[in-house]
Coordinates of C-alpha atoms in Angstrom, one line a residue:
M1 CA -0.2 -0.3 -0.2
F2 CA 1.2 3.6 -0.9
S3 CA 0.9 6.2 1.5
G4 CA 2.8 9.1 -0.2
Q5 CA 5.1 9.2 3.0
D6 CA 8.9 9.1 2.7
F7 CA 9.9 5.8 4.2
S8 CA 13.2 6.6 5.2
Q9 CA 14.6 7.1 8.8
S10 CA 14.7 10.4 10.7
S11 CA 17.7 12.4 11.2
T12 CA 15.9 14.2 13.8
I13 CA 17.7 14.4 17.2
I14 CA 16.0 15.1 20.5
K15 CA 18.4 17.6 22.6
N16 CA 18.1 16.5 26.2
D17 CA 19.4 18.2 29.6
G18 CA 22.8 17.7 29.7
F19 CA 23.0 14.9 32.0
W20 CA 21.3 12.2 29.9
P21 CA 22.1 11.8 26.2
D22 CA 20.6 13.3 23.4
L23 CA 18.0 10.8 21.2
T24 CA 17.9 10.3 17.5
L25 CA 14.5 9.4 15.8
S26 CA 16.6 7.1 13.6
E27 CA 17.9 5.3 16.8
F28 CA 14.3 4.6 18.2
Q29 CA 12.9 4.0 14.7
T30 CA 16.0 1.1 14.1
E31 CA 15.7 -0.4 17.8
R32 CA 11.9 -0.4 18.1
S33 CA 11.3 -1.4 14.6
M34 CA 9.0 1.5 14.3
S35 CA 6.7 0.7 11.0
P36 CA 7.6 3.4 8.1
N37 CA 3.7 4.9 8.1
I38 CA 4.0 6.7 11.0
N39 CA 5.1 10.4 10.6
H40 CA 8.4 11.7 12.0
Q41 CA 6.3 14.2 14.5
L42 CA 4.4 11.9 15.9
L43 CA 7.3 9.7 17.1
R44 CA 9.7 12.6 18.2
D45 CA 6.6 13.8 20.2
A46 CA 6.1 10.2 21.6
I47 CA 10.2 10.4 22.4
V48 CA 9.7 13.9 24.2
S49 CA 6.8 13.3 26.3
A50 CA 8.4 9.9 27.4
V51 CA 11.7 11.9 28.3
V52 CA 9.9 14.4 29.6
E53 CA 8.2 11.6 32.0
I54 CA 11.1 9.5 32.7
N55 CA 13.1 12.6 33.7
L56 CA 11.1 13.3 36.3
T57 CA 11.4 10.2 37.4
L58 CA 15.4 10.2 37.6
E59 CA 15.5 14.2 38.9
Q60 CA 16.8 12.6 42.1
Y61 CA 19.2 9.9 41.0
K62 CA 20.5 12.5 38.5
N63 CA 21.0 14.8 41.3
Q64 CA 22.7 12.7 43.3
Q65 CA 25.1 11.6 40.4
L66 CA 25.7 15.5 40.0
S67 CA 26.5 16.1 43.6
A68 CA 29.4 13.1 43.5
G69 CA 30.7 15.5 40.7
I70 CA 29.5 12.8 38.0
T71 CA 28.5 15.7 35.1
T72 CA 26.8 12.7 32.7
A73 CA 24.9 9.7 32.1
N74 CA 27.7 8.3 30.1
D75 CA 30.2 8.7 32.9
C76 CA 27.5 6.4 35.2
G77 CA 27.3 3.0 34.8
V78 CA 29.0 -0.2 35.8
I79 CA 29.8 -1.0 32.3
S80 CA 30.5 0.0 28.7
V81 CA 29.8 -1.3 25.4
D82 CA 31.4 0.6 22.4
Q83 CA 32.0 4.1 24.8
V84 CA 28.3 3.7 25.7
S85 CA 27.9 3.0 29.6
S86 CA 25.0 0.4 31.0
T87 CA 23.5 3.9 32.4
V88 CA 23.2 5.5 29.1
I89 CA 21.9 2.0 27.4
I90 CA 19.5 1.3 30.1
Y91 CA 18.1 4.8 29.8
K92 CA 17.7 4.8 26.2
K93 CA 15.8 1.4 27.0
A94 CA 13.3 2.9 29.3
V95 CA 12.7 5.9 26.8
F96 CA 12.2 4.1 24.1
A97 CA 9.6 1.4 25.5
R98 CA 7.7 4.1 26.7
A99 CA 7.5 6.0 23.7
K100 CA 6.2 2.7 21.7
S101 CA 3.6 2.1 24.3
D102 CA 2.4 5.7 23.1
L103 CA 2.1 5.0 19.9
I104 CA 0.3 1.5 20.3
G105 CA -2.7 3.6 19.0
E106 CA -1.1 4.3 15.7
F107 CA -0.1 0.9 14.9
V108 CA -3.9 0.0 15.2
S109 CA -4.9 3.0 12.6
I110 CA -2.6 2.0 10.5
S111 CA -3.1 -1.4 10.3
S112 CA -7.3 -1.8 11.0
R113 CA -10.2 -0.5 9.6
E114 CA -11.3 -0.6 13.1
N115 CA -10.2 2.0 15.6
K116 CA -10.3 0.0 18.8
I117 CA -7.3 -1.0 20.9
S118 CA -7.9 -5.2 20.7
E119 CA -6.6 -7.4 23.6
S120 CA -2.9 -8.3 22.0
E121 CA -2.5 -4.7 21.8
K122 CA -3.4 -4.1 25.6
Q123 CA -0.9 -6.7 26.3
T124 CA 1.9 -5.3 24.4
R125 CA 1.1 -1.6 25.8
T126 CA 1.5 -3.2 29.0
A127 CA 4.4 -5.0 28.4
L128 CA 6.4 -1.6 26.7
L129 CA 5.1 0.0 30.5
A130 CA 6.5 -2.7 32.3
E131 CA 9.7 -2.8 30.5
S132 CA 9.9 0.9 30.9
A133 CA 9.4 0.4 34.9
R134 CA 12.1 -2.4 35.1
E135 CA 14.7 -0.5 33.8
I136 CA 14.0 2.8 35.7
R137 CA 13.9 0.4 38.6
K138 CA 17.7 -0.5 37.6
L139 CA 18.7 3.0 37.0
L140 CA 17.6 3.6 40.6
G141 CA 19.7 0.2 41.9
L142 CA 16.0 -1.2 43.0
R143 CA 15.4 -5.1 42.1
R144 CA 12.6 -6.2 40.1
C145 CA 10.1 -6.1 42.4
G146 CA 9.8 -5.3 46.4
V147 CA 7.8 -5.2 48.9
Y148 CA 8.0 -1.9 51.5
L149 CA 6.3 -1.9 55.0
I150 CA 3.7 0.7 55.1

């Protein structure tokens, strides 16, 4: 099916706050196998929304690192791969999973005549949100699940 849209990956860069890494739409498109039928502005907006939400969640973590003299997320982490710290890798997974969960409705509108989210799409959204939460817990040094006394 031809939609008239350009199916190229976007070179758009989403500038972050200086501590957390900048993100690119092309990396999101590749890492999360995003449909080329979703326009780049919608992808950008989903990533921006996820970044804002996750940055707020990780604000205390960031402030602790800054007070310890660590100025970027790439200087944090236990290991690194190709000069990218595990903290940056985990952060990107959290952001991209959250952004993709926000776009589930777009997949439905592209692939279906009915604009309803089926049970499988609801499960996918739940799984993506859970993945994002797990990645945030890793950054905060928490285990997959926890029990707290009230």
